[in-house]
Coordinates of C-alpha atoms in Angstrom, one line a residue:
X1 CA 0.1 -0.1 -0.1
X2 CA 3.0 2.3 1.1
X3 CA 4.6 1.7 -2.3
X4 CA 1.4 2.0 -4.1
X5 CA 0.8 5.4 -2.4
X6 CA 4.2 6.5 -3.0
X7 CA 4.2 5.5 -7.0
X8 CA 0.6 7.8 -7.2
X9 CA 2.2 10.3 -5.8
X10 CA 5.4 10.1 -8.4
X11 CA 3.3 9.4 -11.3
X12 CA 0.9 12.4 -9.9
X13 CA 4.1 15.0 -9.6
X14 CA 5.5 13.6 -13.3
X15 CA 2.4 14.5 -14.7
X16 CA 2.1 17.8 -13.2
X17 CA 5.5 18.4 -14.6
X18 CA 4.6 17.4 -18.0
X19 CA 1.5 19.7 -17.8
X20 CA 3.2 22.3 -16.7
X21 CA 5.9 22.0 -19.7
X22 CA 2.5 21.8 -22.0
X23 CA 1.2 25.0 -20.4
X24 CA 4.7 27.0 -20.9
X25 CA 4.7 25.8 -24.5
X26 CA 1.4 26.9 -25.2
X27 CA 2.0 30.3 -23.4
X28 CA 5.4 30.5 -25.7
X29 CA 3.4 29.8 -28.7
X30 CA 1.1 32.8 -28.0
X31 CA 1.3 35.6 -29.9
X32 CA 3.0 38.9 -28.7
X33 CA -0.1 41.4 -28.6
X34 CA 0.9 44.9 -30.2
X35 CA -1.5 47.7 -29.7
X36 CA -1.7 50.1 -33.0
X37 CA -3.5 53.1 -32.1
X38 CA -3.7 55.5 -34.7
X39 CA -6.2 57.9 -36.8
X40 CA -8.5 56.2 -39.0
X41 CA -11.4 58.5 -39.1
X42 CA -11.7 62.2 -40.0
X43 CA -9.7 64.9 -40.8
X44 CA -5.8 63.2 -40.9
X45 CA -7.5 59.6 -41.5
X46 CA -5.4 59.3 -44.4
X47 CA -2.1 59.3 -42.4
X48 CA -3.3 56.8 -40.0
X49 CA -4.8 54.5 -42.9
X50 CA -1.0 54.8 -44.4
X51 CA 0.7 54.3 -41.0
X52 CA -1.4 50.9 -40.5
X53 CA -0.6 49.8 -44.1
X54 CA 3.3 50.3 -43.7
X55 CA 3.4 48.3 -40.4
X56 CA 0.8 45.5 -41.6
X57 CA 2.9 44.9 -44.8
X58 CA 5.9 44.2 -42.5
X59 CA 4.0 41.8 -40.4
X60 CA 2.5 40.2 -43.7
X61 CA 5.6 39.8 -45.9
X62 CA 7.1 38.0 -42.7
X63 CA 4.0 35.5 -42.4
X64 CA 2.4 37.0 -39.4
X65 CA 5.6 37.5 -37.5
X66 CA 7.9 40.1 -36.2
X67 CA 11.7 39.1 -35.9
X68 CA 10.4 35.5 -36.2
X69 CA 8.1 35.7 -33.3
X70 CA 4.2 35.3 -33.9
X71 CA 2.4 38.9 -33.4
X72 CA -1.4 39.8 -33.1
X73 CA -1.7 43.6 -34.1
X74 CA -5.1 45.2 -32.3
X75 CA -5.8 47.8 -34.4
X76 CA -7.9 51.0 -32.9
X77 CA -9.1 54.4 -34.0
X78 CA -8.4 57.2 -32.2
X79 CA -10.4 59.8 -34.2
X80 CA -7.6 62.5 -33.6
X81 CA -9.1 63.4 -30.4
X82 CA -7.0 62.9 -27.2
X83 CA -10.0 61.7 -24.5
X84 CA -10.4 58.9 -27.2
X85 CA -6.9 58.0 -27.9
X86 CA -6.2 57.9 -23.6
X87 CA -9.3 55.9 -23.0
X88 CA -8.4 53.4 -26.1
X89 CA -4.7 53.1 -24.7
X90 CA -5.9 52.4 -21.5
X91 CA -8.0 49.7 -22.9
X92 CA -5.3 48.3 -24.8
X93 CA -3.0 48.1 -21.7
X94 CA -5.3 47.1 -19.0
X95 CA -7.6 44.5 -20.9
X96 CA -6.1 43.4 -23.8
X97 CA -2.7 43.0 -22.3
X98 CA -0.4 44.8 -25.1
X99 CA 3.3 45.0 -24.5
X100 CA 3.9 47.2 -27.2
X101 CA 2.4 49.9 -29.1
X102 CA 2.9 52.4 -32.1
X103 CA 1.0 54.5 -34.4
X104 CA 0.0 57.8 -33.3
X105 CA 0.2 60.5 -35.9
X106 CA -0.6 63.6 -33.9
X107 CA 1.7 65.0 -31.1
X108 CA -1.1 66.4 -28.8
X109 CA -2.4 62.7 -28.6
X110 CA 1.2 61.5 -28.1
X111 CA 1.9 63.5 -25.3
X112 CA -1.7 62.6 -23.9
X113 CA -0.8 59.0 -24.0
X114 CA 2.8 58.2 -24.3
X115 CA 4.2 59.0 -20.8
X116 CA 1.7 56.8 -19.1
X117 CA 1.7 54.0 -21.2
X118 CA 5.6 53.9 -20.7
X119 CA 5.0 54.4 -17.2
X120 CA 3.0 51.3 -17.4
X121 CA 6.0 49.1 -18.6
X122 CA 4.5 49.4 -22.2
X123 CA 7.1 50.1 -25.1
X124 CA 6.2 52.6 -27.5
X125 CA 7.6 52.8 -30.7
X126 CA 6.7 55.9 -32.4
X127 CA 5.8 55.5 -36.3
X128 CA 5.3 59.8 -36.7
X129 CA 4.8 62.1 -33.7
X130 CA 7.8 63.2 -32.4
X131 CA 7.5 66.1 -29.8
X132 CA 10.3 68.1 -28.2
X133 CA 9.3 67.0 -24.6
X134 CA 9.8 63.4 -25.1
X135 CA 13.2 63.8 -27.1
X136 CA 14.6 65.8 -24.2
X137 CA 13.9 65.9 -20.5
X138 CA 11.0 63.8 -20.7
X139 CA 12.8 60.8 -22.3
X140 CA 11.9 57.3 -21.2
X141 CA 13.8 54.0 -21.6
X142 CA 10.2 52.6 -22.8
X143 CA 9.9 55.1 -25.8
X144 CA 11.6 55.0 -29.0
X145 CA 11.0 57.1 -32.3
X146 CA 11.2 55.3 -35.6
X147 CA 10.3 58.7 -37.5
X148 CA 12.1 61.6 -36.4
X149 CA 12.0 64.4 -33.8
X150 CA 9.4 66.9 -34.7
X151 CA 11.7 69.3 -35.7
X152 CA 13.8 67.4 -37.8
X153 CA 12.1 67.8 -41.3
X154 CA 11.7 71.4 -40.8
X155 CA 15.4 72.3 -40.0
X156 CA 16.0 70.5 -43.3
X157 CA 13.8 72.6 -45.1
X158 CA 14.9 75.9 -43.2
X159 CA 18.6 74.9 -44.3
X160 CA 17.5 74.2 -47.8
X161 CA 15.9 77.8 -48.4
X162 CA 18.9 79.7 -46.5
X163 CA 21.2 77.7 -49.0
X164 CA 19.0 79.0 -51.5
X165 CA 19.7 82.4 -50.4
X166 CA 16.1 83.8 -49.8
X167 CA 15.9 86.6 -47.5
X168 CA 12.3 87.1 -46.6
X169 CA 10.0 84.5 -45.6
X170 CA 6.4 84.1 -44.2
X171 CA 5.7 81.1 -41.8
X172 CA 2.6 79.1 -41.5
X173 CA 1.9 76.1 -39.1
X174 CA -1.2 75.0 -36.9
X175 CA -1.5 76.1 -33.0
X176 CA -0.3 72.5 -31.4
X177 CA 3.0 71.1 -30.2
X178 CA 4.2 69.8 -33.3
X179 CA 3.3 73.2 -35.3
X180 CA 5.5 74.9 -32.7
X181 CA 8.2 72.5 -32.9
X182 CA 8.1 72.8 -36.8
X183 CA 8.7 76.6 -36.9
X184 CA 11.2 76.5 -34.4
X185 CA 13.5 73.7 -36.2
X186 CA 12.6 76.0 -39.4
X187 CA 14.2 79.2 -38.0
X188 CA 17.2 76.9 -36.3
X189 CA 18.7 76.8 -39.6
X190 CA 17.1 79.8 -41.4
X191 CA 18.9 83.1 -41.0
X192 CA 17.1 85.4 -43.0
X193 CA 13.9 87.7 -42.1
X194 CA 10.7 86.1 -40.8
X195 CA 8.2 88.5 -42.2
X196 CA 5.2 87.1 -40.5
X197 CA 4.8 83.7 -38.2
X198 CA 0.9 82.6 -38.5
X199 CA -0.5 79.7 -36.1
X200 CA -3.9 78.4 -37.5
X201 CA -6.3 76.2 -36.0
X202 CA -5.6 72.6 -36.0
X203 CA -7.7 71.0 -38.9
X204 CA -8.4 74.4 -40.3
X205 CA -9.3 74.5 -43.9
X206 CA -10.0 78.0 -45.3
X207 CA -7.0 79.8 -45.9
X208 CA -8.1 83.1 -47.3
X209 CA -7.1 85.1 -44.5
X210 CA -3.7 83.7 -44.3
X211 CA -3.3 83.9 -48.2
X212 CA -4.5 87.9 -48.0
X213 CA -1.5 88.2 -45.4
X214 CA 0.9 86.7 -47.6
X215 CA 0.2 88.8 -50.5
X216 CA 0.4 91.8 -48.0
X217 CA 3.7 90.9 -46.6
X218 CA 5.1 90.2 -50.2
X219 CA 7.5 87.8 -49.0
X220 CA 10.1 86.0 -51.4
X221 CA 8.9 82.3 -50.2
X222 CA 6.2 80.9 -47.8
X223 CA 7.2 77.7 -45.4
X224 CA 4.0 75.9 -44.3
X225 CA 3.6 72.8 -42.2
X226 CA 0.3 71.4 -42.7
X227 CA -0.3 67.9 -42.8
X228 CA -3.2 65.9 -44.5
X229 CA -6.4 68.1 -45.6
X230 CA -4.9 71.0 -44.4
X231 CA -1.9 71.0 -46.6
X232 CA -4.1 70.0 -49.8
X233 CA -6.7 73.1 -49.2
X234 CA -3.7 75.8 -48.5
X235 CA -1.8 74.8 -51.7
X236 CA -4.6 74.7 -53.8
X237 CA -5.9 77.8 -52.4
X238 CA -2.3 79.0 -52.7
X239 CA -2.4 78.3 -56.3
X240 CA -6.0 79.8 -56.9
X241 CA -5.0 83.2 -55.5
X242 CA -2.2 83.4 -58.5
X243 CA 0.9 83.4 -55.8
X244 CA 2.4 80.2 -57.3
X245 CA 5.2 81.3 -59.6
X246 CA 5.5 84.5 -57.7
X247 CA 6.2 83.3 -54.4
X248 CA 8.4 80.0 -53.6
X249 CA 6.6 77.4 -51.8
X250 CA 8.4 75.3 -49.1
X251 CA 7.7 72.9 -46.6
X252 CA 8.3 69.4 -44.8
X253 CA 7.4 66.0 -46.2
X254 CA 4.2 65.9 -44.3
X255 CA 2.7 68.9 -46.4
X256 CA 4.0 67.3 -49.7
X257 CA 3.5 63.4 -48.7
X258 CA 2.4 60.8 -51.4
X259 CA -0.8 60.4 -49.7
X260 CA -1.9 64.0 -50.5
X261 CA -0.1 64.8 -53.8
X262 CA -3.0 63.2 -56.3
X263 CA -5.5 65.3 -54.3
X264 CA -3.2 68.2 -54.5
X265 CA -2.7 68.0 -58.3
X266 CA -0.3 70.1 -60.5
X267 CA -0.5 73.0 -57.7
X268 CA 2.2 70.9 -55.8
X269 CA 4.7 71.0 -58.7
X270 CA 8.3 72.3 -58.0
X271 CA 7.7 72.7 -54.0
X272 CA 10.6 71.6 -52.1
X273 CA 10.2 69.7 -48.9
X274 CA 12.5 68.3 -46.4
X275 CA 12.5 64.5 -45.7
X276 CA 14.3 61.7 -44.1
X277 CA 13.4 59.8 -47.0
X278 CA 12.1 59.3 -50.6
X279 CA 10.7 56.5 -52.6
X280 CA 13.9 57.2 -54.8
X281 CA 16.3 56.6 -52.1
X282 CA 18.8 54.1 -54.1
X283 CA 19.1 50.9 -51.9
X284 CA 17.7 47.4 -52.0
X285 CA 15.5 47.3 -48.9
X286 CA 13.7 50.9 -50.1
X287 CA 13.3 49.3 -53.7
X288 CA 11.7 46.1 -52.0
X289 CA 9.4 48.1 -49.6
X290 CA 8.1 50.7 -52.5
X291 CA 7.7 47.8 -54.9
X292 CA 5.8 45.8 -52.3
X293 CA 3.9 48.5 -50.8
X294 CA 2.7 49.4 -54.4
X295 CA 1.7 45.9 -54.8
X296 CA -0.1 45.2 -52.0
X297 CA -1.8 48.6 -52.1
X298 CA -2.0 49.6 -55.5
X299 CA -0.4 53.0 -54.4
X300 CA 3.0 54.5 -53.6
X301 CA 3.7 54.8 -49.9
X302 CA 4.1 57.8 -48.3
X303 CA 6.5 59.0 -45.6
X304 CA 4.0 57.7 -43.0
X305 CA 3.7 54.1 -44.5
X306 CA 7.7 54.0 -44.4
X307 CA 7.7 55.0 -40.8
X308 CA 4.9 52.5 -39.9
X309 CA 7.0 49.5 -41.7
X310 CA 10.3 50.7 -39.9
X311 CA 8.4 50.8 -36.6
X312 CA 7.6 47.5 -37.1
X313 CA 11.3 46.2 -38.1
X314 CA 12.4 48.0 -34.6
X315 CA 9.8 46.2 -32.7
X316 CA 10.8 42.8 -34.7
X317 CA 14.7 43.4 -33.8
X318 CA 13.6 43.6 -30.0
X319 CA 11.5 40.7 -30.4
X320 CA 13.9 38.5 -32.2
X321 CA 16.8 39.4 -29.5
X322 CA 14.8 37.8 -26.5
X323 CA 13.1 35.1 -28.6
X324 CA 9.6 36.7 -27.8
X325 CA 10.1 36.6 -24.5
X326 CA 8.6 40.0 -23.7
X327 CA 9.0 39.9 -20.1
X328 CA 12.6 40.5 -20.6
X329 CA 12.3 44.2 -21.0
X330 CA 16.0 44.7 -20.7
X331 CA 16.8 42.2 -23.3
X332 CA 13.6 43.8 -25.3
X333 CA 14.6 47.4 -25.1
X334 CA 18.4 46.5 -26.1
X335 CA 17.3 44.9 -29.0
X336 CA 15.4 47.9 -30.5
X337 CA 18.1 50.3 -29.5
X338 CA 20.8 48.1 -31.6
X339 CA 18.2 48.3 -34.4
X340 CA 19.7 45.4 -36.4
X341 CA 17.5 45.8 -39.5
X342 CA 17.9 46.7 -42.9
X343 CA 16.3 50.2 -43.2
X344 CA 15.1 51.6 -46.0
X345 CA 16.7 54.8 -45.4
X346 CA 20.0 53.1 -45.4
X347 CA 22.0 53.9 -42.7
X348 CA 19.9 53.9 -39.3
X349 CA 20.6 54.2 -36.0
X350 CA 19.3 55.5 -32.5
X351 CA 20.8 58.3 -30.4
X352 CA 21.2 58.6 -26.6
X353 CA 17.4 59.6 -26.5
X354 CA 16.2 56.6 -28.6
X355 CA 15.3 58.9 -31.6
X356 CA 17.2 58.6 -35.1
X357 CA 20.5 59.8 -36.1
X358 CA 19.9 60.1 -39.8
X359 CA 20.6 61.5 -42.9
X360 CA 18.4 64.5 -44.2
X361 CA 17.1 65.5 -47.5
X362 CA 15.6 68.5 -49.8
X363 CA 13.2 66.7 -52.1
X364 CA 11.2 68.4 -55.4
X365 CA 7.6 67.5 -56.1
X366 CA 7.6 66.5 -59.8
X367 CA 5.9 64.1 -62.4
X368 CA 7.5 60.5 -62.9
X369 CA 7.2 58.8 -66.3
X370 CA 4.1 57.6 -65.6
X371 CA 2.7 60.9 -65.1
X372 CA 2.4 60.5 -61.2
X373 CA 3.1 63.6 -59.0
X374 CA 6.3 62.1 -57.0
X375 CA 9.0 63.5 -54.8
X376 CA 12.4 63.2 -56.1
X377 CA 15.7 64.1 -53.7
X378 CA 17.7 66.9 -55.3
X379 CA 20.3 67.5 -52.4
X380 CA 21.4 66.0 -48.9
X381 CA 21.2 68.5 -46.5
X382 CA 22.4 66.9 -43.5
X383 CA 24.4 63.9 -42.7
X384 CA 24.0 61.9 -39.5
X385 CA 21.8 64.5 -37.9
X386 CA 21.2 64.4 -34.0
X387 CA 17.9 66.1 -33.0
X388 CA 18.7 69.4 -30.8
X389 CA 17.1 67.9 -27.4
X390 CA 19.2 64.7 -27.3
X391 CA 21.4 66.8 -24.8
X392 CA 18.6 67.4 -22.3
X393 CA 17.9 63.5 -22.1
X394 CA 19.9 61.9 -19.3
X395 CA 19.7 58.3 -20.7

């Protein structure tokens, strides 16, 4: 009897071990949950759609995996409203149990969401918004930016305008964090006279008053940061007012991104814009990305699509480093920081504040051999550019 009882206990213990291994294996096989919170409705929805499509292309190309690890992407619309974004992020973290997040387009939403989710030990990889507050003193080990710091592309444009020798510029941006960063960045490298600096309502679509002010000020050039529908309307109205060809128009990539060029039409031809990437960058990874995106979605990728794609690959670098063990936060962060993947930008690395150190370019809107409006690189403006706030980050 004693022997039988002992044997029974041994069998039960062995069965428990086997069941434990089985449960561990099942848990290990569970996909890593990623929250993709972005703008999919209302003004600015096109930017979120491109972000989502770029991210999902990377997942699809890898057979539902990133870094060889199965992933489940939970996509949520923030409707470009901070209160909705905060509530959605809270659900993704507390109810859905995401380990990683990405997707926010607008900086006011990022400032509302990112500090809280990173304090909750979720790793956030920005696919667009790069407010100065999160690049400097507010940097976090759990925050990476796959795109840029907000000032960067405006800095490139400011430097290009300075190199072109324009002496008098009129500046326009929406009145929100990225708008303020944009004009700060432009003025950091443009040393001429700013005849007027105007902050408009975010989402504004009628620019009659601003165009009247431009006409009265008679500058040599106008710099705009007006992403999405804002930029579409401004450029069309600028052209309709007869100012195209009389006053040179400049902006960052967002205001002349591939997603809006078809809607703007020929009014965008000849505009110079600053960017960290272009469809015509000559490297194998970029050629494959552009061809793959066009095949999957029937359109050329925008800078937002590229940034979503790269955010996915940065996450993949981290997941590969830890074999999918997202509980190993230190290893996951280290894998992302090392950024071991083939970037469509060519060379890519993170600075101390986990924002990109990257080349920046001036692009011109032209027509390609199929008659499509596209951007083409006309000059490299900066090599290995470091953002202005990295020194304030104590990491």
